[in-house]
Amino acid sequence: MSNYHIKHLEEYFQVYRKSVRNPEVFWEEIAEEHFMWRKKWDAVLNWDFKKPEVTWFQGAQLNITENCIDRHLQTRGDKTAIVFEPNDPKEKALHISYKELYERVNKFANVLKSQGIKKGDRVCIYLPMIPELAVALLACARIGAIHSVVFAGFSSTALATRINDSDCKMVITSDGSYRGAKTIDLKSIVDEGLESCSCVETVLVVKRIHNSIQMKEGRDKWLQPLLDEAYGECAPEIMNAEDPLFILYTSGSTGMPKGMVHTTAGYMVYTAYTFKNVFQYKEEDVYWCTADIGWITGHSYIVYGPLANGATTVISEGVPNYPDWGRFWEIVEKHKITQFYTAPTAIRALAKENLSYVEKYDLSSLKVLGTVGEPINEEAWHWYNDNIGKKKSPIVDTWWQTETGGIMITPIPFSTPTKPTYATLPFPGIQPALMDENGQEIHGNQVDGRLCIKFPWPSMARTIWGNHQRYKETYFSAFENMYFTGDGALRDEVGYYRITGRVDDVIIVSGHNLGTAPIEDAINEHPAVAESAIVGFPHDIKGNALYGYVILKETGESRDHDNVRKEINQIITEHIGPIAKLDKIQFTSGLPKTRSGKIMRRILRKIASNETENLGDTSTLLNPEVVQEIMDNVL
Ligand code: 7RM
């Protein structure tokens, strides 16, 4: 019997040890007992990190939608699979049962087929957070088409680049989307993008905001009439374990975004098993992840992981501040949310607002809180713990990546004692290693280094679409026989991991390795500073010098900038030493960020170094306007 559901710390250690001593037996038991297979595997694992090549459950056959939908019909047919909470609180929420989801997915799958989509074809999905988005993913999976979701906040150029890179035959979009009090004309963004995409034959359009849009004859089709005609049963395509399930783009530090390819069986097993344990999901729970499905978090922990467990998962269309900053807590109360999973950037934004937005609502249904996307600072952690969890709901600080497919380092709630800013312990099956600059593993505790993973896990990305060489260079070349995450981490006295950030954020000043995170933490201690980011720029003597971008708090009073500069450098000298003093400090109203809150330091680095002709891929920027402001005021 496998320990599918970990219930206390001893059990975690027991399960972990087993997963490391005998990974194949460990994963085989989980795969056998908890999933539906059309044919069992010939081998649990084949791997060679040198090539690199990894396969899990080779020879097995399955369809992931049978695991996410069909097999629940007997026992949970009337249970709500998806709760849809619209942007406008006055619009009624929708409860979609497993039976209804089955019918929607099957009809949609038949529409895809009727439009000529076959196994292996790529379908680009560019939709807002509406039920059709999840249904579209599942419909692709039903017929073996490879979905490539592009976040519906990205520009037409970003969309076109991704469509062309993977040769998508179809785009699924909507007439528009709601975003707080605004509407966005998605369809015209698609039209603009498609001017440079000759591969797209069909555009399916979901009606959401009922505005009038252009429909291109022969190419564009409304979805609803096609669904009305479609038959409600579509036999699942029998897929091989290693057939691609989806492509999801993640922006690289330079050049083209990388189309990470995830395959079927391993991804299913790992996302389902992590979902169950990291959120301690129970049959009656109502789980809500606030991420967009256009992000890996949404793929793994809104759609596939929850549905594979027969869970109730919430899809919310809106934003945290519409109609006001109480919206999240209103939704928690309304649907009696038991698990709530969000990002530090959202927590910080919510924490800035008046507590009365929180206190208005009954949050007593909450059992587990989660965070993902970037390191969570101590202040935000405590705000979340005190005001949302009322010190009763453990916070799972989950570290993982688009490339890893699922959660890698995380507490198991009610088992692992949490510690602010620590992602804590590796999930069963995950073997982390900290490496030094010379490629040697750093053993023992109270150490820090580059975070690698020594052994394959089922949901790891198998390649970069169309560029296996880049996959090899990016992840398997820095350290021999290891997957390199690109992150730095420290291991404390009990073996807990704390992720410190991307290691390319380290700057060498006069031969000293300086991490950006501790310097930024020091700067942020200044009472007038709201946020900061530092980068290196070339310096004749020191090799590199430090350039700081600082956002001041809006206090209404004006401050002498030169005084603040001096005070910041005093604080840095006290906390780290004079070596880390900043040569230049630019005050700015914002920092270039992605949706999940990651600062795009590459842009800041290029501006500080005067290399602004080519900023690289900026298509995933949430706030492109701030880049111009920063360039205009560069020192
Ligand atoms: C899920 C996701 C991956 C990068 C990763 C880290 C950072 C994510 C945490 C974190 C500290 C965390 N996928 N990151 N989670 N850093 N603590 N709990 O975010 O591909 O978009 O980003 O995000 O740097 O490498 S992602």
Coordinates of C-alpha atoms in Angstrom, one line a residue, residues 420-631:
P420 CA 8.5 32.2 8.0
T421 CA 10.3 32.6 4.6
Y422 CA 11.2 28.9 4.4
A423 CA 9.8 26.5 1.8
T424 CA 11.1 23.9 4.3
L425 CA 11.5 20.3 3.1
P426 CA 11.6 18.5 -0.2
F427 CA 8.4 16.8 -1.3
P428 CA 8.6 12.9 -1.4
G429 CA 10.6 11.9 -4.5
I430 CA 12.5 15.2 -4.7
Q431 CA 16.2 15.1 -4.1
P432 CA 17.7 18.6 -3.8
A433 CA 21.4 19.4 -3.8
L434 CA 23.2 22.6 -3.0
M435 CA 26.3 23.1 -5.2
D436 CA 29.2 25.4 -5.0
E437 CA 30.8 27.4 -7.9
N438 CA 33.3 24.6 -8.5
G439 CA 30.6 22.1 -9.2
Q440 CA 31.0 20.3 -5.8
E441 CA 28.0 19.4 -3.7
I442 CA 27.8 21.1 -0.4
H443 CA 26.8 18.7 2.3
G444 CA 25.6 19.3 5.8
N445 CA 23.4 22.0 7.3
Q446 CA 23.7 25.8 7.7
V447 CA 25.1 26.2 4.2
D448 CA 24.0 27.9 1.0
G449 CA 24.6 27.3 -2.7
R450 CA 23.0 26.8 -6.1
L451 CA 19.9 24.7 -6.0
C452 CA 20.0 21.5 -8.1
I453 CA 17.9 18.4 -8.3
K454 CA 19.8 15.1 -8.4
F455 CA 17.2 12.7 -9.5
P456 CA 14.3 12.8 -12.0
W457 CA 10.7 13.3 -10.8
P458 CA 7.6 12.4 -12.8
S459 CA 6.4 15.9 -13.8
M460 CA 9.7 17.4 -15.0
A461 CA 9.5 19.1 -18.4
R462 CA 11.0 16.8 -21.0
T463 CA 12.3 19.3 -23.5
I464 CA 11.9 22.8 -24.9
W465 CA 9.6 22.7 -28.0
G466 CA 11.8 22.6 -31.1
N467 CA 15.0 23.2 -29.2
H468 CA 16.3 20.2 -27.2
Q469 CA 19.8 21.7 -27.3
R470 CA 18.7 24.8 -25.4
Y471 CA 17.0 22.5 -22.8
K472 CA 20.3 20.7 -22.3
E473 CA 22.3 23.9 -22.0
T474 CA 19.9 25.7 -19.7
Y475 CA 19.2 22.9 -17.2
F476 CA 21.7 20.1 -17.5
S477 CA 25.1 21.8 -18.4
A478 CA 25.9 23.9 -15.4
F479 CA 26.4 20.9 -13.1
E480 CA 27.2 17.4 -14.1
N481 CA 24.4 14.9 -13.9
M482 CA 22.0 17.4 -12.2
Y483 CA 19.0 19.5 -13.1
F484 CA 20.0 23.1 -12.3
T485 CA 17.1 25.3 -11.2
G486 CA 18.8 28.7 -11.6
D487 CA 17.9 29.5 -8.0
G488 CA 20.0 29.9 -5.0
A489 CA 19.0 28.5 -1.6
L490 CA 20.2 28.0 1.9
R491 CA 19.7 25.0 4.2
D492 CA 19.3 25.8 7.9
E493 CA 20.3 23.9 11.0
V494 CA 17.4 21.4 10.7
G495 CA 17.7 21.0 6.9
Y496 CA 14.9 23.4 5.9
Y497 CA 15.4 25.2 2.6
R498 CA 15.0 28.9 2.0
I499 CA 15.0 30.0 -1.6
T500 CA 17.0 33.2 -1.9
G501 CA 16.3 34.0 -5.6
R502 CA 17.8 33.6 -9.0
V503 CA 21.5 33.1 -8.9
D504 CA 22.1 35.2 -12.0
D505 CA 21.1 38.0 -9.6
V506 CA 24.5 37.7 -7.9
I507 CA 26.9 40.5 -8.7
I508 CA 30.7 40.4 -8.4
V509 CA 32.0 43.6 -7.0
S510 CA 35.8 43.9 -6.6
G511 CA 35.9 40.1 -6.5
H512 CA 33.2 39.7 -3.9
N513 CA 30.1 37.8 -4.6
L514 CA 27.1 39.9 -3.6
G515 CA 23.6 38.5 -3.7
T516 CA 21.0 41.1 -4.4
A517 CA 18.4 39.8 -1.9
P518 CA 20.2 40.6 1.3
I519 CA 21.1 44.1 0.0
E520 CA 17.6 44.8 -1.0
D521 CA 16.3 43.6 2.4
A522 CA 18.7 46.1 4.0
I523 CA 17.5 48.9 1.8
N524 CA 13.9 48.1 2.6
E525 CA 14.6 48.6 6.3
H526 CA 14.8 52.4 5.6
P527 CA 11.4 53.8 6.8
A528 CA 10.8 55.7 3.6
V529 CA 11.5 52.8 1.2
A530 CA 8.6 50.7 -0.1
E531 CA 10.6 48.5 -2.4
S532 CA 13.9 48.2 -4.2
A533 CA 15.9 46.3 -6.7
I534 CA 19.6 46.4 -7.3
V535 CA 21.7 45.4 -10.3
G536 CA 25.3 45.5 -11.4
F537 CA 26.8 47.8 -14.0
P538 CA 30.3 47.8 -15.5
H539 CA 32.9 49.7 -13.4
D540 CA 36.5 50.4 -14.5
I541 CA 38.1 49.5 -11.1
K542 CA 35.6 47.3 -9.3
G543 CA 34.6 45.3 -12.3
N544 CA 31.0 45.9 -11.4
A545 CA 29.3 48.5 -9.2
L546 CA 25.9 48.5 -7.7
Y547 CA 22.9 50.4 -9.1
G548 CA 19.8 50.7 -7.0
Y549 CA 16.3 51.4 -8.1
V550 CA 14.2 52.5 -5.1
I551 CA 10.5 53.1 -4.7
L552 CA 9.6 55.5 -1.9
K553 CA 6.5 55.1 0.2
E554 CA 3.8 57.6 -0.6
T555 CA 3.7 59.5 2.7
G556 CA 2.7 62.9 1.2
E557 CA 5.7 64.6 2.6
S558 CA 8.7 65.4 0.4
R559 CA 12.1 64.1 1.2
D560 CA 15.5 65.2 0.3
H561 CA 16.7 62.5 -2.1
D562 CA 20.3 63.0 -1.4
N563 CA 19.7 62.5 2.3
V564 CA 17.8 59.3 1.6
R565 CA 20.6 58.1 -0.6
K566 CA 23.1 58.6 2.3
E567 CA 20.9 56.9 4.8
I568 CA 20.4 53.9 2.5
N569 CA 24.1 53.5 2.2
Q570 CA 24.5 53.8 5.9
I571 CA 22.1 51.0 6.5
I572 CA 23.8 48.8 3.9
T573 CA 27.2 49.5 5.5
E574 CA 25.7 48.4 8.9
H575 CA 24.0 45.3 7.6
I576 CA 26.4 44.0 5.0
G577 CA 29.5 46.2 4.8
P578 CA 30.8 49.1 2.8
I579 CA 31.6 46.8 -0.1
A580 CA 27.8 46.6 -0.8
K581 CA 27.3 50.4 -0.9
L582 CA 25.4 51.6 -4.0
D583 CA 27.2 53.8 -6.5
K584 CA 24.0 55.1 -7.9
I585 CA 20.4 55.3 -6.6
Q586 CA 17.6 56.1 -8.9
F587 CA 14.1 56.8 -7.4
T588 CA 11.3 55.4 -9.4
S589 CA 7.5 54.9 -9.2
G590 CA 7.6 51.2 -10.1
L591 CA 9.7 48.2 -11.1
P592 CA 9.3 46.1 -14.3
K593 CA 7.5 43.0 -13.1
T594 CA 5.8 39.9 -14.5
R595 CA 2.3 38.9 -13.4
S596 CA 3.5 36.6 -10.7
G597 CA 5.5 39.5 -9.2
K598 CA 9.0 38.6 -10.5
I599 CA 11.2 41.7 -11.1
M600 CA 12.7 41.6 -14.6
R601 CA 16.2 42.5 -13.5
R602 CA 17.6 41.9 -17.0
I603 CA 15.8 45.1 -18.0
L604 CA 17.1 47.0 -15.1
R605 CA 20.6 45.7 -15.7
K606 CA 20.5 46.8 -19.3
I607 CA 19.3 50.3 -18.5
A608 CA 21.9 50.7 -15.7
S609 CA 24.6 49.5 -18.2
N610 CA 23.3 51.8 -21.0
E611 CA 22.5 48.9 -23.3
T612 CA 19.0 49.9 -24.1
E613 CA 19.0 49.1 -27.9
N614 CA 17.9 45.6 -27.1
L615 CA 16.1 44.9 -23.9
G616 CA 15.3 41.3 -24.9
D617 CA 11.9 39.7 -24.5
T618 CA 9.6 42.2 -22.7
S619 CA 6.4 40.6 -23.8
T620 CA 5.5 39.2 -20.4
L621 CA 5.8 42.6 -18.6
L622 CA 2.8 43.5 -16.5
N623 CA 3.7 47.3 -16.5
P624 CA 5.7 48.2 -19.7
E625 CA 5.1 51.9 -19.1
V626 CA 7.4 51.9 -16.2
V627 CA 10.4 50.9 -18.4
Q628 CA 10.2 54.2 -20.3
E629 CA 10.0 56.2 -17.0
I630 CA 13.1 54.4 -15.7
M631 CA 15.0 55.0 -19.0

